[in-house]
């Protein structure tokens, strides 16, 4: 057999001990390789990764910038019936029971001693935003003839809640609690007011119907209001609930709508004062908001809110 000179592409490394092999791998003084690569090779690979990640980061931020171009921080993309929250606003009440029982809607206290403190402190905190405008917020007084100018928001005067004021402990100490109602904000939602000759809905409480009728007779602009009514749910509750007063009025004035997420917007509030509720019994209360385009659905929590009250 003729001897053949084979071109050698690969020379097996010289047999070394384990430790010796490792040390050579760390630093090979013959080839000047560190961890298996020469300095130039390391420089190249580091340079490659530097460029690679720089490009990746740039691409990420470019995509993010494109994405931000398509959204507006103030205006939601999906509005009204196309949005998840829909176009039928819900009603909320404050103060709410402690967090540990989220399902609870029971306002329960003992009017002796300082037992009602939780509820009044809750309301103090809730109304904090209404007290002082944050720097840069522009609140203007509004009325039914003059809404806010572009970019301004209507003031909700804290003094307008009458007997439901901080100073009078929202009447909790007198077994006559105030509960604040608030319509959930829906961007660009406009109420359809009961301001024409159409008959009022049959299920609207009589006192509210009379109130609206007399405003219509006076040709008052106040008809442009989202009205509010609170009632006992069952016959026994109707009996126990006693007289009710609403501050500053019986509803949310129309000039607060539509909500356009202007800086510092305040949701209008209605303070409902239960003047003489029966004590020692649980009272089921349902409050409803009234406009032609508000449907009432208790299960879906649309247009109405339910809570219970018990004063020991
Ligand atoms: C309504 O508000 C505007 C601006 O604040 C004011 O000029 C006007 O007199 C007010 N109208 C009524 C009837 O209060
Ligand atoms: C506030 O409460 C007092 C005492 O019950 C009552 O005399 C007064 O009329 C109430 N104020 C309003 C605005 O209802
Ligand atoms: C009645 O309400 C509608 C909105 O529901 C409003 O556009 C209209 O201006 C109101 N009419 C009067 C006379 O205020």
mmCIF file of C-alpha atoms and ligand atoms in Angstrom:
data_model
loop_
_atom_site.group_PDB
_atom_site.id
_atom_site.type_symbol
_atom_site.label_atom_id
_atom_site.label_comp_id
_atom_site.label_asym_id
_atom_site.label_seq_id
_atom_site.Cartn_x
_atom_site.Cartn_y
_atom_site.Cartn_z
ATOM 1 C CA UNK A 1 0.000 0.000 0.000
ATOM 2 C CA UNK A 2 1.376 3.335 -1.054
ATOM 3 C CA UNK A 3 1.627 5.819 1.637
ATOM 4 C CA UNK A 4 -0.708 8.708 1.099
ATOM 5 C CA UNK A 5 -0.151 12.122 2.453
ATOM 6 C CA UNK A 6 -3.465 13.240 3.686
ATOM 7 C CA UNK A 7 -4.097 16.887 4.149
ATOM 8 C CA UNK A 8 -4.801 17.446 7.770
ATOM 9 C CA UNK A 9 -7.722 19.669 8.525
ATOM 10 C CA UNK A 10 -7.899 18.920 12.103
ATOM 11 C CA UNK A 11 -5.219 18.042 14.526
ATOM 12 C CA UNK A 12 -6.426 16.397 17.652
ATOM 13 C CA UNK A 13 -5.250 18.450 20.577
ATOM 14 C CA UNK A 14 -2.348 17.055 22.452
ATOM 15 C CA UNK A 15 -3.413 14.792 25.242
ATOM 16 C CA UNK A 16 -3.410 16.798 28.411
ATOM 17 C CA UNK A 17 -4.544 16.197 31.932
ATOM 18 C CA UNK A 18 -7.899 17.558 33.015
ATOM 19 C CA UNK A 19 -6.531 20.512 34.908
ATOM 20 C CA UNK A 20 -3.917 21.156 32.296
ATOM 21 C CA UNK A 21 -6.583 21.100 29.580
ATOM 22 C CA UNK A 22 -8.726 23.530 31.431
ATOM 23 C CA UNK A 23 -5.879 25.905 31.977
ATOM 24 C CA UNK A 24 -5.011 25.802 28.333
ATOM 25 C CA UNK A 25 -8.629 26.519 27.528
ATOM 26 C CA UNK A 26 -8.560 29.542 29.827
ATOM 27 C CA UNK A 27 -5.385 30.879 28.354
ATOM 28 C CA UNK A 28 -3.499 29.247 25.581
ATOM 29 C CA UNK A 29 -0.152 30.964 25.463
ATOM 30 C CA UNK A 30 0.823 29.193 22.231
ATOM 31 C CA UNK A 31 -2.056 30.492 20.129
ATOM 32 C CA UNK A 32 -2.841 33.460 22.379
ATOM 33 C CA UNK A 33 -6.375 32.277 22.796
ATOM 34 C CA UNK A 34 -8.500 33.219 25.751
ATOM 35 C CA UNK A 35 -11.431 30.871 26.340
ATOM 36 C CA UNK A 36 -10.853 29.407 22.919
ATOM 37 C CA UNK A 37 -10.734 32.672 20.994
ATOM 38 C CA UNK A 38 -8.064 35.129 20.074
ATOM 39 C CA UNK A 39 -8.395 38.771 21.017
ATOM 40 C CA UNK A 40 -9.379 39.725 17.480
ATOM 41 C CA UNK A 41 -12.011 37.035 17.436
ATOM 42 C CA UNK A 42 -13.441 38.237 20.745
ATOM 43 C CA UNK A 43 -13.462 41.824 19.510
ATOM 44 C CA UNK A 44 -15.361 40.775 16.393
ATOM 45 C CA UNK A 45 -17.953 38.782 18.249
ATOM 46 C CA UNK A 46 -18.497 41.498 20.858
ATOM 47 C CA UNK A 47 -18.819 44.064 18.118
ATOM 48 C CA UNK A 48 -21.353 41.874 16.354
ATOM 49 C CA UNK A 49 -23.508 41.462 19.452
ATOM 50 C CA UNK A 50 -23.271 45.132 20.247
ATOM 51 C CA UNK A 51 -24.660 45.996 16.823
ATOM 52 C CA UNK A 52 -27.201 43.204 16.992
ATOM 53 C CA UNK A 53 -28.706 44.313 20.298
ATOM 54 C CA UNK A 54 -28.536 47.964 19.358
ATOM 55 C CA UNK A 55 -30.536 47.170 16.237
ATOM 56 C CA UNK A 56 -32.994 45.090 18.260
ATOM 57 C CA UNK A 57 -33.488 47.887 20.802
ATOM 58 C CA UNK A 58 -33.906 50.428 18.048
ATOM 59 C CA UNK A 59 -36.488 48.237 16.350
ATOM 60 C CA UNK A 60 -38.404 47.814 19.628
ATOM 61 C CA UNK A 61 -38.585 51.541 20.273
ATOM 62 C CA UNK A 62 -39.453 52.255 16.661
ATOM 63 C CA UNK A 63 -42.422 49.880 16.918
ATOM 64 C CA UNK A 64 -43.419 51.403 20.266
ATOM 65 C CA UNK A 65 -43.302 54.863 18.735
ATOM 66 C CA UNK A 66 -45.481 53.722 15.834
ATOM 67 C CA UNK A 67 -47.903 52.225 18.350
ATOM 68 C CA UNK A 68 -48.039 55.415 20.403
ATOM 69 C CA UNK A 69 -48.826 57.358 17.238
ATOM 70 C CA UNK A 70 -52.054 55.408 16.966
ATOM 71 C CA UNK A 71 -53.318 56.059 20.482
ATOM 72 C CA UNK A 72 -54.472 59.141 22.316
ATOM 73 C CA UNK A 73 -54.010 59.265 26.070
ATOM 74 C CA UNK A 74 -57.144 61.328 26.538
ATOM 75 C CA UNK A 75 -59.523 59.832 24.010
ATOM 76 C CA UNK A 76 -60.312 56.127 24.155
ATOM 77 C CA UNK A 77 -60.186 54.274 20.863
ATOM 78 C CA UNK A 78 -63.310 52.268 21.514
ATOM 79 C CA UNK A 79 -66.202 54.427 22.626
ATOM 80 C CA UNK A 80 -69.811 54.053 23.768
ATOM 81 C CA UNK A 81 -71.524 50.976 22.350
ATOM 82 C CA UNK A 82 -68.295 49.805 20.716
ATOM 83 C CA UNK A 83 -66.521 49.805 24.065
ATOM 84 C CA UNK A 84 -66.498 47.160 26.748
ATOM 85 C CA UNK A 85 -68.299 49.357 29.280
ATOM 86 C CA UNK A 86 -71.016 50.196 26.765
ATOM 87 C CA UNK A 87 -73.210 53.266 26.638
ATOM 88 C CA UNK A 88 -75.482 52.688 29.618
ATOM 89 C CA UNK A 89 -73.799 54.200 32.666
ATOM 90 C CA UNK A 90 -73.845 52.539 36.049
ATOM 91 C CA UNK A 91 -74.510 54.270 39.323
ATOM 92 C CA UNK A 92 -72.161 54.057 42.287
ATOM 93 C CA UNK A 93 -72.546 54.904 45.968
ATOM 94 C CA UNK A 94 -70.145 56.148 48.629
ATOM 95 C CA UNK A 95 -69.195 55.343 51.352
ATOM 96 C CA UNK A 96 -68.596 51.703 50.558
ATOM 97 C CA UNK A 97 -68.170 48.954 53.156
ATOM 98 C CA UNK A 98 -64.639 47.866 54.155
ATOM 99 C CA UNK A 99 -62.601 46.022 51.552
ATOM 100 C CA UNK A 100 -62.497 42.699 53.396
ATOM 101 C CA UNK A 101 -66.000 41.869 52.212
ATOM 102 C CA UNK A 102 -66.082 43.090 48.640
ATOM 103 C CA UNK A 103 -69.511 41.586 48.060
ATOM 104 C CA UNK A 104 -71.034 43.613 50.823
ATOM 105 C CA UNK A 105 -73.144 46.659 50.079
ATOM 106 C CA UNK A 106 -74.279 47.148 53.666
ATOM 107 C CA UNK A 107 -73.858 50.446 55.441
ATOM 108 C CA UNK A 108 -74.042 49.328 59.051
ATOM 109 C CA UNK A 109 -73.152 51.230 62.175
ATOM 110 C CA UNK A 110 -74.110 52.013 65.708
ATOM 111 C CA UNK A 111 -74.805 55.678 66.144
ATOM 112 C CA UNK A 112 -73.616 55.881 69.720
ATOM 113 C CA UNK A 113 -69.902 56.455 70.435
ATOM 114 C CA UNK A 114 -67.521 56.834 67.531
ATOM 115 C CA UNK A 115 -68.779 53.829 65.638
ATOM 116 C CA UNK A 116 -69.684 55.809 62.553
ATOM 117 C CA UNK A 117 -66.112 57.127 62.143
ATOM 118 C CA UNK A 118 -65.271 54.616 59.413
ATOM 119 C CA UNK A 119 -68.058 55.962 57.214
ATOM 120 C CA UNK A 120 -67.433 59.657 57.778
ATOM 121 C CA UNK A 121 -63.691 59.249 57.294
ATOM 122 C CA UNK A 122 -64.374 57.375 54.090
ATOM 123 C CA UNK A 123 -66.453 60.299 52.843
ATOM 124 C CA UNK A 124 -63.845 62.837 53.962
ATOM 125 C CA UNK A 125 -61.276 61.013 51.872
ATOM 126 C CA UNK A 126 -63.637 60.606 48.936
ATOM 127 C CA UNK A 127 -64.488 64.306 48.882
ATOM 128 C CA UNK A 128 -60.858 65.381 49.225
ATOM 129 C CA UNK A 129 -60.521 65.719 45.438
ATOM 130 C CA UNK A 130 -63.526 68.039 45.395
ATOM 131 C CA UNK A 131 -62.110 70.350 48.013
ATOM 132 C CA UNK A 132 -58.917 71.657 46.388
ATOM 133 C CA UNK A 133 -58.084 71.722 42.709
ATOM 134 C CA UNK A 134 -54.657 70.258 41.980
ATOM 135 C CA UNK A 135 -52.143 72.748 40.568
ATOM 136 C CA UNK A 136 -52.865 73.406 36.918
ATOM 137 C CA UNK A 137 -56.508 72.380 37.087
ATOM 138 C CA UNK A 138 -59.021 74.990 36.080
ATOM 139 C CA UNK A 139 -62.443 74.700 37.634
ATOM 140 C CA UNK A 140 -65.123 77.112 36.585
ATOM 141 C CA UNK A 141 -68.590 77.635 38.010
ATOM 142 C CA UNK A 142 -71.155 76.303 35.539
ATOM 143 C CA UNK A 143 -74.896 76.659 35.277
ATOM 144 C CA UNK A 144 -77.628 75.518 32.927
ATOM 145 C CA UNK A 145 -77.067 78.472 30.609
ATOM 146 C CA UNK A 146 -73.283 78.418 30.555
ATOM 147 C CA UNK A 147 -71.341 75.170 30.330
ATOM 148 C CA UNK A 148 -67.556 74.993 30.683
ATOM 149 C CA UNK A 149 -65.354 76.485 28.012
ATOM 150 C CA UNK A 150 -63.199 74.201 25.927
ATOM 151 C CA UNK A 151 -60.685 72.391 28.130
ATOM 152 C CA UNK A 152 -62.172 73.653 31.409
ATOM 153 C CA UNK A 153 -64.118 71.577 33.908
ATOM 154 C CA UNK A 154 -67.196 72.441 35.931
ATOM 155 C CA UNK A 155 -66.790 72.921 39.634
ATOM 156 C CA UNK A 156 -68.737 70.766 42.068
ATOM 157 C CA UNK A 157 -69.011 73.132 45.031
ATOM 158 C CA UNK A 158 -68.409 71.210 48.227
ATOM 159 C CA UNK A 159 -70.656 73.667 50.080
ATOM 160 C CA UNK A 160 -73.612 72.637 47.957
ATOM 161 C CA UNK A 161 -74.280 69.416 49.846
ATOM 162 C CA UNK A 162 -76.306 71.159 52.514
ATOM 163 C CA UNK A 163 -76.780 69.027 55.574
ATOM 164 C CA UNK A 164 -74.505 66.376 54.098
ATOM 165 C CA UNK A 165 -71.392 68.388 54.892
ATOM 166 C CA UNK A 166 -68.183 67.322 56.564
ATOM 167 C CA UNK A 167 -68.862 69.697 59.442
ATOM 168 C CA UNK A 168 -72.184 68.010 60.203
ATOM 169 C CA UNK A 169 -70.567 64.526 60.067
ATOM 170 C CA UNK A 170 -72.763 63.797 57.042
ATOM 171 C CA UNK A 171 -75.457 63.355 59.731
ATOM 172 C CA UNK A 172 -74.167 59.889 60.682
ATOM 173 C CA UNK A 173 -74.127 60.830 64.363
ATOM 174 C CA UNK A 174 -77.848 61.560 64.210
ATOM 175 C CA UNK A 175 -78.906 58.194 62.730
ATOM 176 C CA UNK A 176 -79.642 60.003 59.507
ATOM 177 C CA UNK A 177 -76.792 59.100 57.141
ATOM 178 C CA UNK A 178 -75.988 60.740 53.835
ATOM 179 C CA UNK A 179 -75.004 58.533 50.914
ATOM 180 C CA UNK A 180 -73.335 60.059 47.868
ATOM 181 C CA UNK A 181 -74.278 58.893 44.388
ATOM 182 C CA UNK A 182 -72.111 59.165 41.327
ATOM 183 C CA UNK A 183 -72.748 58.265 37.718
ATOM 184 C CA UNK A 184 -69.974 56.213 36.161
ATOM 185 C CA UNK A 185 -67.981 58.123 33.603
ATOM 186 C CA UNK A 186 -68.396 57.102 29.981
ATOM 187 C CA UNK A 187 -66.348 58.971 27.442
ATOM 188 C CA UNK A 188 -68.447 61.138 25.121
ATOM 189 C CA UNK A 189 -71.746 59.850 26.491
ATOM 190 C CA UNK A 190 -74.590 62.335 26.213
ATOM 191 C CA UNK A 191 -77.748 61.884 28.218
ATOM 192 C CA UNK A 192 -81.087 62.170 26.406
ATOM 193 C CA UNK A 193 -83.047 64.398 28.762
ATOM 194 C CA UNK A 194 -86.744 64.267 29.566
ATOM 195 C CA UNK A 195 -87.107 67.799 28.266
ATOM 196 C CA UNK A 196 -89.842 67.470 25.622
ATOM 197 C CA UNK A 197 -93.545 66.675 25.659
ATOM 198 C CA UNK A 198 -93.009 62.895 25.650
ATOM 199 C CA UNK A 199 -94.693 61.220 28.620
ATOM 200 C CA UNK A 200 -92.459 60.291 31.530
ATOM 201 C CA UNK A 201 -91.929 56.570 32.184
ATOM 202 C CA UNK A 202 -94.622 54.899 34.307
ATOM 203 C CA UNK A 203 -92.147 53.418 36.751
ATOM 204 C CA UNK A 204 -90.647 56.796 37.620
ATOM 205 C CA UNK A 205 -91.541 57.762 41.219
ATOM 206 C CA UNK A 206 -94.437 60.203 41.425
ATOM 207 C CA UNK A 207 -92.578 62.886 43.338
ATOM 208 C CA UNK A 208 -89.880 62.969 40.667
ATOM 209 C CA UNK A 209 -92.499 63.084 37.896
ATOM 210 C CA UNK A 210 -94.156 66.046 39.616
ATOM 211 C CA UNK A 211 -90.824 67.776 40.026
ATOM 212 C CA UNK A 212 -90.027 67.424 36.314
ATOM 213 C CA UNK A 213 -93.550 68.460 35.262
ATOM 214 C CA UNK A 214 -93.365 71.667 37.254
ATOM 215 C CA UNK A 215 -89.949 72.501 35.747
ATOM 216 C CA UNK A 216 -91.409 71.960 32.291
ATOM 217 C CA UNK A 217 -94.277 74.300 33.101
ATOM 218 C CA UNK A 218 -91.814 76.970 34.163
ATOM 219 C CA UNK A 219 -89.828 76.379 30.969
ATOM 220 C CA UNK A 220 -86.793 75.880 33.183
ATOM 221 C CA UNK A 221 -83.548 74.714 31.647
ATOM 222 C CA UNK A 222 -83.116 72.557 34.708
ATOM 223 C CA UNK A 223 -85.049 69.832 32.885
ATOM 224 C CA UNK A 224 -81.725 69.018 31.255
ATOM 225 C CA UNK A 225 -80.709 66.899 34.202
ATOM 226 C CA UNK A 226 -79.979 63.224 34.746
ATOM 227 C CA UNK A 227 -82.446 62.631 37.576
ATOM 228 C CA UNK A 228 -81.924 60.444 40.603
ATOM 229 C CA UNK A 229 -84.421 58.632 42.781
ATOM 230 C CA UNK A 230 -83.956 56.410 45.818
ATOM 231 C CA UNK A 231 -86.625 54.085 47.138
ATOM 232 C CA UNK A 232 -87.106 51.243 49.544
ATOM 233 C CA UNK A 233 -87.120 48.017 47.568
ATOM 234 C CA UNK A 234 -89.902 46.092 49.265
ATOM 235 C CA UNK A 235 -93.074 47.432 50.933
ATOM 236 C CA UNK A 236 -91.434 47.098 54.351
ATOM 237 C CA UNK A 237 -88.385 49.005 53.134
ATOM 238 C CA UNK A 238 -90.580 51.750 51.716
ATOM 239 C CA UNK A 239 -92.105 52.133 55.160
ATOM 240 C CA UNK A 240 -88.756 52.078 56.975
ATOM 241 C CA UNK A 241 -86.794 54.355 54.717
ATOM 242 C CA UNK A 242 -88.481 57.593 55.824
ATOM 243 C CA UNK A 243 -88.168 60.979 54.129
ATOM 244 C CA UNK A 244 -85.288 61.629 51.753
ATOM 245 C CA UNK A 245 -83.592 64.845 50.684
ATOM 246 C CA UNK A 246 -81.268 65.305 47.763
ATOM 247 C CA UNK A 247 -78.364 67.800 47.721
ATOM 248 C CA UNK A 248 -77.546 69.943 45.802
ATOM 249 C CA UNK A 249 -80.526 68.835 43.708
ATOM 250 C CA UNK A 250 -82.403 65.809 42.471
ATOM 251 C CA UNK A 251 -79.901 64.842 39.838
ATOM 252 C CA UNK A 252 -76.732 65.390 37.853
ATOM 253 C CA UNK A 253 -76.944 68.697 35.931
ATOM 254 C CA UNK A 254 -76.680 68.341 32.168
ATOM 255 C CA UNK A 255 -73.724 70.719 31.864
ATOM 256 C CA UNK A 256 -71.409 68.049 33.256
ATOM 257 C CA UNK A 257 -71.903 65.980 30.122
ATOM 258 C CA UNK A 258 -70.340 64.702 27.990
ATOM 259 C CA UNK A 259 -67.291 63.555 29.909
ATOM 260 C CA UNK A 260 -64.241 64.192 27.727
ATOM 261 C CA UNK A 261 -61.479 63.359 30.133
ATOM 262 C CA UNK A 262 -60.424 66.955 30.556
ATOM 263 C CA UNK A 263 -57.768 67.466 33.186
ATOM 264 C CA UNK A 264 -59.261 67.634 36.667
ATOM 265 C CA UNK A 265 -62.776 66.559 35.680
ATOM 266 C CA UNK A 266 -65.022 66.057 38.688
ATOM 267 C CA UNK A 267 -67.959 63.696 38.538
ATOM 268 C CA UNK A 268 -71.097 65.450 39.702
ATOM 269 C CA UNK A 269 -72.460 64.050 42.951
ATOM 270 C CA UNK A 270 -75.849 63.814 44.560
ATOM 271 C CA UNK A 271 -75.902 63.519 48.327
ATOM 272 C CA UNK A 272 -78.931 61.529 49.443
ATOM 273 C CA UNK A 273 -79.938 62.307 52.988
ATOM 274 C CA UNK A 274 -82.054 59.701 54.777
ATOM 275 C CA UNK A 275 -83.655 61.947 57.360
ATOM 276 C CA UNK A 276 -85.434 59.447 59.601
ATOM 277 C CA UNK A 277 -84.705 55.860 58.635
ATOM 278 C CA UNK A 278 -86.027 53.185 60.979
ATOM 279 C CA UNK A 279 -83.308 51.919 63.327
ATOM 280 C CA UNK A 280 -82.571 48.316 64.238
ATOM 281 C CA UNK A 281 -83.786 46.953 60.893
ATOM 282 C CA UNK A 282 -82.095 46.271 57.606
ATOM 283 C CA UNK A 283 -83.386 48.547 54.853
ATOM 284 C CA UNK A 284 -82.962 47.620 51.190
ATOM 285 C CA UNK A 285 -82.517 50.683 49.045
ATOM 286 C CA UNK A 286 -82.443 51.053 45.294
ATOM 287 C CA UNK A 287 -81.365 54.258 43.622
ATOM 288 C CA UNK A 288 -81.893 54.889 39.937
ATOM 289 C CA UNK A 289 -80.583 57.384 37.433
ATOM 290 C CA UNK A 290 -83.101 58.703 34.939
ATOM 291 C CA UNK A 291 -82.566 59.752 31.335
ATOM 292 C CA UNK A 292 -84.212 58.426 28.180
ATOM 293 C CA UNK A 293 -81.095 56.507 27.272
ATOM 294 C CA UNK A 294 -80.473 54.934 30.674
ATOM 295 C CA UNK A 295 -81.945 51.452 31.040
ATOM 296 C CA UNK A 296 -82.254 49.933 34.465
ATOM 297 C CA UNK A 297 -80.821 46.508 34.980
ATOM 298 C CA UNK A 298 -79.934 45.492 38.491
ATOM 299 C CA UNK A 299 -78.038 42.347 37.607
ATOM 300 C CA UNK A 300 -75.928 44.100 35.008
ATOM 301 C CA UNK A 301 -75.522 47.041 37.399
ATOM 302 C CA UNK A 302 -76.688 49.493 34.796
ATOM 303 C CA UNK A 303 -78.539 52.675 35.599
ATOM 304 C CA UNK A 304 -79.234 51.732 39.186
ATOM 305 C CA UNK A 305 -77.509 50.778 42.388
ATOM 306 C CA UNK A 306 -78.587 48.701 45.346
ATOM 307 C CA UNK A 307 -77.372 48.918 48.903
ATOM 308 C CA UNK A 308 -78.591 48.153 52.385
ATOM 309 C CA UNK A 309 -78.538 50.272 55.470
ATOM 310 C CA UNK A 310 -78.743 49.260 59.087
ATOM 311 C CA UNK A 311 -78.447 51.597 62.026
ATOM 312 C CA UNK A 312 -78.385 49.989 65.432
HETATM 313 C C1 LIG B 1 -74.031 81.309 34.538
HETATM 314 O O1 LIG B 1 -72.621 81.338 34.583
HETATM 315 C C2 LIG B 1 -72.014 82.364 33.818
HETATM 316 C C3 LIG B 1 -70.534 82.177 33.861
HETATM 317 O O2 LIG B 1 -70.086 81.798 35.113
HETATM 318 C C4 LIG B 1 -72.471 83.708 34.369
HETATM 319 O O3 LIG B 1 -71.915 84.745 33.615
HETATM 320 C C5 LIG B 1 -73.990 83.783 34.345
HETATM 321 O O4 LIG B 1 -74.428 84.985 34.949
HETATM 322 C C6 LIG B 1 -74.592 82.608 35.059
HETATM 323 N N1 LIG B 1 -76.046 82.634 34.861
HETATM 324 C C7 LIG B 1 -76.893 82.443 35.844
HETATM 325 C C8 LIG B 1 -78.344 82.487 35.479
HETATM 326 O O5 LIG B 1 -76.532 82.241 36.994
HETATM 327 C C1 LIG B 2 -80.505 70.589 58.099
HETATM 328 O O1 LIG B 2 -80.899 69.951 59.272
HETATM 329 C C2 LIG B 2 -81.553 70.807 60.183
HETATM 330 C C3 LIG B 2 -81.833 70.017 61.428
HETATM 331 O O2 LIG B 2 -82.534 68.855 61.130
HETATM 332 C C4 LIG B 2 -82.822 71.352 59.559
HETATM 333 O O3 LIG B 2 -83.441 72.240 60.462
HETATM 334 C C5 LIG B 2 -82.488 72.050 58.275
HETATM 335 O O4 LIG B 2 -83.663 72.444 57.623
HETATM 336 C C6 LIG B 2 -81.676 71.152 57.366
HETATM 337 N N1 LIG B 2 -81.253 71.866 56.224
HETATM 338 C C7 LIG B 2 -81.680 71.593 55.015
HETATM 339 C C8 LIG B 2 -81.088 72.410 53.921
HETATM 340 O O5 LIG B 2 -82.510 70.731 54.797
HETATM 341 C C1 LIG B 3 -83.255 68.579 25.305
HETATM 342 O O1 LIG B 3 -82.272 67.590 25.451
HETATM 343 C C2 LIG B 3 -81.463 67.350 24.310
HETATM 344 C C3 LIG B 3 -80.553 66.209 24.634
HETATM 345 O O2 LIG B 3 -81.250 65.125 25.137
HETATM 346 C C4 LIG B 3 -80.713 68.600 23.959
HETATM 347 O O3 LIG B 3 -79.951 68.400 22.784
HETATM 348 C C5 LIG B 3 -81.671 69.734 23.754
HETATM 349 O O4 LIG B 3 -80.952 70.941 23.529
HETATM 350 C C6 LIG B 3 -82.590 69.896 24.959
HETATM 351 N N1 LIG B 3 -83.610 70.898 24.690
HETATM 352 C C7 LIG B 3 -83.744 71.978 25.449
HETATM 353 C C8 LIG B 3 -84.871 72.865 25.076
HETATM 354 O O5 LIG B 3 -83.004 72.243 26.359
#
